[in-house]
mmCIF file of N, CA, C and O in Angstrom:
data_model
loop_
_atom_site.group_PDB
_atom_site.id
_atom_site.type_symbol
_atom_site.label_atom_id
_atom_site.label_comp_id
_atom_site.label_asym_id
_atom_site.label_seq_id
_atom_site.Cartn_x
_atom_site.Cartn_y
_atom_site.Cartn_z
ATOM 1 N N GLN A 1 4.783 0.183 -18.402
ATOM 2 C CA GLN A 1 5.606 1.142 -17.691
ATOM 3 C C GLN A 1 6.927 0.480 -17.374
ATOM 4 O O GLN A 1 6.978 -0.663 -16.959
ATOM 5 N N TRP A 2 8.007 1.178 -17.562
ATOM 6 C CA TRP A 2 9.316 0.646 -17.206
ATOM 7 C C TRP A 2 10.142 1.736 -16.560
ATOM 8 O O TRP A 2 9.951 2.903 -16.798
ATOM 9 N N ASP A 3 11.040 1.312 -15.743
ATOM 10 C CA ASP A 3 11.949 2.219 -15.055
ATOM 11 C C ASP A 3 13.360 1.703 -15.238
ATOM 12 O O ASP A 3 13.589 0.501 -15.270
ATOM 13 N N GLU A 4 14.310 2.615 -15.358
ATOM 14 C CA GLU A 4 15.710 2.214 -15.431
ATOM 15 C C GLU A 4 16.332 2.385 -14.055
ATOM 16 O O GLU A 4 16.147 3.395 -13.396
ATOM 17 N N PHE A 5 17.019 1.362 -13.635
ATOM 18 C CA PHE A 5 17.661 1.377 -12.331
ATOM 19 C C PHE A 5 19.156 1.189 -12.502
ATOM 20 O O PHE A 5 19.608 0.605 -13.468
ATOM 21 N N SER A 6 19.894 1.643 -11.548
ATOM 22 C CA SER A 6 21.323 1.385 -11.494
ATOM 23 C C SER A 6 21.624 0.701 -10.175
ATOM 24 O O SER A 6 20.996 0.980 -9.162
ATOM 25 N N ALA A 7 22.563 -0.200 -10.231
ATOM 26 C CA ALA A 7 22.988 -0.881 -9.012
ATOM 27 C C ALA A 7 24.499 -0.862 -8.970
ATOM 28 O O ALA A 7 25.165 -0.993 -9.985
ATOM 29 N N LEU A 8 25.027 -0.668 -7.783
ATOM 30 C CA LEU A 8 26.479 -0.693 -7.602
ATOM 31 C C LEU A 8 26.852 -1.971 -6.873
ATOM 32 O O LEU A 8 26.201 -2.385 -5.933
ATOM 33 N N ASP A 9 27.901 -2.598 -7.333
ATOM 34 C CA ASP A 9 28.365 -3.842 -6.743
ATOM 35 C C ASP A 9 29.848 -3.681 -6.414
ATOM 36 O O ASP A 9 30.638 -3.331 -7.280
ATOM 37 N N GLU A 10 30.224 -3.927 -5.183
ATOM 38 C CA GLU A 10 31.630 -3.787 -4.797
ATOM 39 C C GLU A 10 32.396 -5.033 -5.205
ATOM 40 O O GLU A 10 32.022 -6.156 -4.887
ATOM 41 N N ILE A 11 33.425 -4.821 -5.957
ATOM 42 C CA ILE A 11 34.298 -5.906 -6.392
ATOM 43 C C ILE A 11 35.354 -6.135 -5.302
ATOM 44 O O ILE A 11 35.696 -5.230 -4.552
ATOM 45 N N LYS A 12 35.902 -7.336 -5.216
ATOM 46 C CA LYS A 12 36.832 -7.695 -4.139
ATOM 47 C C LYS A 12 38.018 -6.756 -4.001
ATOM 48 O O LYS A 12 38.480 -6.489 -2.915
ATOM 49 N N ASN A 13 38.515 -6.201 -5.092
ATOM 50 C CA ASN A 13 39.685 -5.332 -5.009
ATOM 51 C C ASN A 13 39.323 -3.899 -4.618
ATOM 52 O O ASN A 13 40.161 -3.013 -4.681
ATOM 53 N N GLY A 14 38.092 -3.660 -4.233
ATOM 54 C CA GLY A 14 37.687 -2.349 -3.762
ATOM 55 C C GLY A 14 37.090 -1.445 -4.816
ATOM 56 O O GLY A 14 36.616 -0.364 -4.500
ATOM 57 N N HIS A 15 37.113 -1.836 -6.069
ATOM 58 C CA HIS A 15 36.501 -1.036 -7.125
ATOM 59 C C HIS A 15 35.003 -1.310 -7.213
ATOM 60 O O HIS A 15 34.548 -2.406 -6.917
ATOM 61 N N LEU A 16 34.283 -0.287 -7.608
ATOM 62 C CA LEU A 16 32.846 -0.445 -7.785
ATOM 63 C C LEU A 16 32.521 -0.631 -9.259
ATOM 64 O O LEU A 16 33.138 -0.023 -10.121
ATOM 65 N N LYS A 17 31.547 -1.475 -9.523
ATOM 66 C CA LYS A 17 31.080 -1.691 -10.884
ATOM 67 C C LYS A 17 29.593 -1.366 -10.910
ATOM 68 O O LYS A 17 28.845 -1.787 -10.043
ATOM 69 N N GLU A 18 29.185 -0.577 -11.902
ATOM 70 C CA GLU A 18 27.785 -0.172 -12.011
ATOM 71 C C GLU A 18 27.073 -1.044 -13.035
ATOM 72 O O GLU A 18 27.587 -1.315 -14.112
ATOM 73 N N PHE A 19 25.877 -1.505 -12.673
ATOM 74 C CA PHE A 19 25.036 -2.297 -13.550
ATOM 75 C C PHE A 19 23.761 -1.522 -13.809
ATOM 76 O O PHE A 19 23.176 -0.963 -12.891
ATOM 77 N N LYS A 20 23.310 -1.471 -15.048
ATOM 78 C CA LYS A 20 22.048 -0.819 -15.386
ATOM 79 C C LYS A 20 21.078 -1.873 -15.891
ATOM 80 O O LYS A 20 21.463 -2.784 -16.626
ATOM 81 N N PHE A 21 19.834 -1.749 -15.468
ATOM 82 C CA PHE A 21 18.815 -2.679 -15.923
ATOM 83 C C PHE A 21 17.470 -1.977 -15.932
ATOM 84 O O PHE A 21 17.295 -0.921 -15.326
ATOM 85 N N THR A 22 16.533 -2.553 -16.661
ATOM 86 C CA THR A 22 15.181 -1.992 -16.707
ATOM 87 C C THR A 22 14.232 -2.922 -15.968
ATOM 88 O O THR A 22 14.476 -4.134 -15.862
ATOM 89 N N HIS A 23 13.174 -2.344 -15.478
ATOM 90 C CA HIS A 23 12.175 -3.063 -14.700
ATOM 91 C C HIS A 23 10.819 -2.740 -15.294
ATOM 92 O O HIS A 23 10.451 -1.577 -15.399
ATOM 93 N N THR A 24 10.087 -3.753 -15.709
ATOM 94 C CA THR A 24 8.770 -3.545 -16.299
ATOM 95 C C THR A 24 7.699 -3.956 -15.301
ATOM 96 O O THR A 24 7.801 -5.019 -14.687
ATOM 97 N N ILE A 25 6.696 -3.140 -15.154
ATOM 98 C CA ILE A 25 5.599 -3.411 -14.234
ATOM 99 C C ILE A 25 4.362 -3.766 -15.052
ATOM 100 O O ILE A 25 3.947 -3.007 -15.927
ATOM 101 N N TYR A 26 3.798 -4.952 -14.788
ATOM 102 C CA TYR A 26 2.604 -5.408 -15.486
ATOM 103 C C TYR A 26 1.449 -5.574 -14.515
ATOM 104 O O TYR A 26 1.643 -5.981 -13.377
ATOM 105 N N SER A 27 0.256 -5.314 -14.998
ATOM 106 C CA SER A 27 -0.939 -5.668 -14.230
ATOM 107 C C SER A 27 -1.158 -7.164 -14.407
ATOM 108 O O SER A 27 -0.557 -7.796 -15.294
ATOM 109 N N GLY A 28 -2.025 -7.739 -13.601
ATOM 110 C CA GLY A 28 -2.344 -9.152 -13.747
ATOM 111 C C GLY A 28 -2.895 -9.461 -15.127
ATOM 112 O O GLY A 28 -2.521 -10.458 -15.754
ATOM 113 N N GLN A 29 -3.792 -8.621 -15.622
ATOM 114 C CA GLN A 29 -4.396 -8.847 -16.935
ATOM 115 C C GLN A 29 -3.352 -8.758 -18.046
ATOM 116 O O GLN A 29 -3.358 -9.570 -18.976
ATOM 117 N N GLU A 30 -2.449 -7.792 -17.957
ATOM 118 C CA GLU A 30 -1.390 -7.663 -18.962
ATOM 119 C C GLU A 30 -0.487 -8.897 -18.973
ATOM 120 O O GLU A 30 -0.156 -9.429 -20.039
ATOM 121 N N LEU A 31 -0.108 -9.361 -17.791
ATOM 122 C CA LEU A 31 0.757 -10.532 -17.705
ATOM 123 C C LEU A 31 0.048 -11.753 -18.258
ATOM 124 O O LEU A 31 0.631 -12.545 -19.006
ATOM 125 N N LYS A 32 -1.222 -11.905 -17.929
ATOM 126 C CA LYS A 32 -2.000 -13.040 -18.435
ATOM 127 C C LYS A 32 -2.071 -13.010 -19.965
ATOM 128 O O LYS A 32 -1.880 -14.030 -20.627
ATOM 129 N N GLN A 33 -2.305 -11.853 -20.544
ATOM 130 C CA GLN A 33 -2.364 -11.726 -21.996
ATOM 131 C C GLN A 33 -1.015 -12.058 -22.638
ATOM 132 O O GLN A 33 -0.956 -12.733 -23.675
ATOM 133 N N LEU A 34 0.074 -11.594 -22.050
ATOM 134 C CA LEU A 34 1.405 -11.896 -22.583
ATOM 135 C C LEU A 34 1.692 -13.397 -22.530
ATOM 136 O O LEU A 34 2.249 -13.971 -23.473
ATOM 137 N N LEU A 35 1.305 -14.032 -21.450
ATOM 138 C CA LEU A 35 1.502 -15.477 -21.334
ATOM 139 C C LEU A 35 0.669 -16.228 -22.369
ATOM 140 O O LEU A 35 1.141 -17.182 -22.996
ATOM 141 N N GLU A 36 -0.581 -15.805 -22.570
ATOM 142 C CA GLU A 36 -1.436 -16.421 -23.585
ATOM 143 C C GLU A 36 -0.825 -16.265 -24.974
ATOM 144 O O GLU A 36 -0.779 -17.219 -25.757
ATOM 145 N N GLN A 37 -0.329 -15.068 -25.284
ATOM 146 C CA GLN A 37 0.286 -14.809 -26.587
ATOM 147 C C GLN A 37 1.531 -15.659 -26.803
ATOM 148 O O GLN A 37 1.879 -15.988 -27.937
ATOM 149 N N ALA A 38 2.192 -16.026 -25.724
ATOM 150 C CA ALA A 38 3.397 -16.852 -25.811
ATOM 151 C C ALA A 38 3.063 -18.342 -25.839
ATOM 152 O O ALA A 38 3.970 -19.175 -25.849
ATOM 153 N N GLY A 39 1.778 -18.677 -25.842
ATOM 154 C CA GLY A 39 1.363 -20.073 -25.961
ATOM 155 C C GLY A 39 1.129 -20.805 -24.657
ATOM 156 O O GLY A 39 0.973 -22.023 -24.644
ATOM 157 N N PHE A 40 1.079 -20.099 -23.542
ATOM 158 C CA PHE A 40 0.816 -20.744 -22.257
ATOM 159 C C PHE A 40 -0.680 -20.964 -22.071
ATOM 160 O O PHE A 40 -1.507 -20.217 -22.584
ATOM 161 N N GLN A 41 -1.007 -22.003 -21.314
ATOM 162 C CA GLN A 41 -2.399 -22.321 -20.997
ATOM 163 C C GLN A 41 -2.535 -22.526 -19.496
ATOM 164 O O GLN A 41 -1.543 -22.579 -18.779
ATOM 165 N N HIS A 42 -3.771 -22.659 -19.053
ATOM 166 C CA HIS A 42 -4.060 -22.905 -17.633
ATOM 167 C C HIS A 42 -3.343 -21.873 -16.757
ATOM 168 O O HIS A 42 -2.652 -22.214 -15.795
ATOM 169 N N ILE A 43 -3.505 -20.611 -17.111
ATOM 170 C CA ILE A 43 -2.837 -19.514 -16.414
ATOM 171 C C ILE A 43 -3.623 -19.166 -15.152
ATOM 172 O O ILE A 43 -4.834 -18.960 -15.204
ATOM 173 N N ASN A 44 -2.922 -19.126 -14.045
ATOM 174 C CA ASN A 44 -3.519 -18.753 -12.769
ATOM 175 C C ASN A 44 -2.714 -17.616 -12.162
ATOM 176 O O ASN A 44 -1.485 -17.624 -12.216
ATOM 177 N N LEU A 45 -3.401 -16.655 -11.574
ATOM 178 C CA LEU A 45 -2.751 -15.525 -10.910
ATOM 179 C C LEU A 45 -3.047 -15.590 -9.419
ATOM 180 O O LEU A 45 -4.183 -15.844 -9.009
ATOM 181 N N PHE A 46 -2.032 -15.338 -8.620
ATOM 182 C CA PHE A 46 -2.159 -15.371 -7.168
ATOM 183 C C PHE A 46 -1.569 -14.104 -6.571
ATOM 184 O O PHE A 46 -0.692 -13.484 -7.150
ATOM 185 N N GLY A 47 -2.032 -13.753 -5.383
ATOM 186 C CA GLY A 47 -1.562 -12.565 -4.694
ATOM 187 C C GLY A 47 -0.453 -12.835 -3.697
ATOM 188 O O GLY A 47 0.063 -11.913 -3.070
ATOM 189 N N SER A 48 -0.090 -14.116 -3.544
ATOM 190 C CA SER A 48 0.993 -14.487 -2.632
ATOM 191 C C SER A 48 1.503 -15.868 -3.004
ATOM 192 O O SER A 48 0.864 -16.601 -3.757
ATOM 193 N N PHE A 49 2.637 -16.245 -2.420
ATOM 194 C CA PHE A 49 3.170 -17.577 -2.631
ATOM 195 C C PHE A 49 2.340 -18.635 -1.907
ATOM 196 O O PHE A 49 2.492 -19.822 -2.157
ATOM 197 N N ASP A 50 1.466 -18.195 -1.015
ATOM 198 C CA ASP A 50 0.564 -19.109 -0.313
ATOM 199 C C ASP A 50 -0.690 -19.409 -1.127
ATOM 200 O O ASP A 50 -1.543 -20.166 -0.677
ATOM 201 N N GLY A 51 -0.831 -18.786 -2.294
ATOM 202 C CA GLY A 51 -1.984 -19.044 -3.150
ATOM 203 C C GLY A 51 -3.176 -18.143 -2.876
ATOM 204 O O GLY A 51 -4.279 -18.435 -3.324
ATOM 205 N N ASP A 52 -2.942 -17.041 -2.153
ATOM 206 C CA ASP A 52 -4.032 -16.103 -1.903
ATOM 207 C C ASP A 52 -4.522 -15.511 -3.217
ATOM 208 O O ASP A 52 -3.776 -15.394 -4.186
ATOM 209 N N GLU A 53 -5.793 -15.121 -3.241
ATOM 210 C CA GLU A 53 -6.400 -14.554 -4.441
ATOM 211 C C GLU A 53 -5.681 -13.273 -4.865
ATOM 212 O O GLU A 53 -5.329 -12.439 -4.034
ATOM 213 N N TYR A 54 -5.472 -13.137 -6.171
ATOM 214 C CA TYR A 54 -4.882 -11.913 -6.696
ATOM 215 C C TYR A 54 -5.980 -10.875 -6.852
ATOM 216 O O TYR A 54 -7.051 -11.159 -7.376
ATOM 217 N N GLY A 55 -5.727 -9.672 -6.384
ATOM 218 C CA GLY A 55 -6.699 -8.589 -6.508
ATOM 219 C C GLY A 55 -6.023 -7.256 -6.265
ATOM 220 O O GLY A 55 -4.799 -7.161 -6.147
ATOM 221 N N ILE A 56 -6.825 -6.231 -6.175
ATOM 222 C CA ILE A 56 -6.326 -4.854 -6.069
ATOM 223 C C ILE A 56 -5.441 -4.646 -4.840
ATOM 224 O O ILE A 56 -4.534 -3.822 -4.856
ATOM 225 N N ASN A 57 -5.672 -5.404 -3.780
ATOM 226 C CA ASN A 57 -4.901 -5.231 -2.547
ATOM 227 C C ASN A 57 -3.750 -6.224 -2.408
ATOM 228 O O ASN A 57 -3.077 -6.234 -1.379
ATOM 229 N N ALA A 58 -3.514 -7.033 -3.429
ATOM 230 C CA ALA A 58 -2.443 -8.031 -3.359
ATOM 231 C C ALA A 58 -1.081 -7.329 -3.309
ATOM 232 O O ALA A 58 -0.871 -6.316 -3.961
ATOM 233 N N LYS A 59 -0.193 -7.888 -2.525
ATOM 234 C CA LYS A 59 1.154 -7.328 -2.419
ATOM 235 C C LYS A 59 2.084 -7.906 -3.477
ATOM 236 O O LYS A 59 3.146 -7.363 -3.733
ATOM 237 N N ARG A 60 1.689 -9.015 -4.088
ATOM 238 C CA ARG A 60 2.503 -9.671 -5.101
ATOM 239 C C ARG A 60 1.623 -10.093 -6.273
ATOM 240 O O ARG A 60 0.417 -10.229 -6.128
ATOM 241 N N LEU A 61 2.269 -10.362 -7.388
ATOM 242 C CA LEU A 61 1.613 -10.968 -8.534
ATOM 243 C C LEU A 61 2.393 -12.212 -8.886
ATOM 244 O O LEU A 61 3.532 -12.148 -9.349
ATOM 245 N N ILE A 62 1.802 -13.370 -8.592
ATOM 246 C CA ILE A 62 2.425 -14.655 -8.860
ATOM 247 C C ILE A 62 1.604 -15.324 -9.952
ATOM 248 O O ILE A 62 0.384 -15.408 -9.851
ATOM 249 N N ALA A 63 2.268 -15.813 -10.986
ATOM 250 C CA ALA A 63 1.574 -16.498 -12.088
ATOM 251 C C ALA A 63 2.091 -17.920 -12.206
ATOM 252 O O ALA A 63 3.295 -18.173 -12.069
ATOM 253 N N THR A 64 1.170 -18.847 -12.464
ATOM 254 C CA THR A 64 1.524 -20.196 -12.839
ATOM 255 C C THR A 64 0.857 -20.484 -14.180
ATOM 256 O O THR A 64 -0.226 -19.981 -14.459
ATOM 257 N N ALA A 65 1.532 -21.281 -15.007
ATOM 258 C CA ALA A 65 0.990 -21.593 -16.325
ATOM 259 C C ALA A 65 1.673 -22.844 -16.862
ATOM 260 O O ALA A 65 2.719 -23.252 -16.372
ATOM 261 N N ILE A 66 1.050 -23.435 -17.864
ATOM 262 C CA ILE A 66 1.596 -24.636 -18.504
ATOM 263 C C ILE A 66 1.806 -24.352 -19.969
ATOM 264 O O ILE A 66 0.946 -23.769 -20.632
ATOM 265 N N LYS A 67 2.938 -24.803 -20.501
ATOM 266 C CA LYS A 67 3.197 -24.649 -21.932
ATOM 267 C C LYS A 67 3.405 -26.000 -22.547
ATOM 268 O O LYS A 67 4.013 -26.866 -22.017
#
């Protein structure tokens, strides 16, 4: 799933500049598979920067891996 977003940034002279970007949302399993396909090993998923377990109620998806 991806969404297109726009962001406005005020330039010093008072003009606005618009930036467009896409945002992709991955599940933990999808991210793990993509990392494996890219040659990463020892992949770990966490639900916080404190190392909490990743699960359905996690507020974040943090991945660590070695290449």
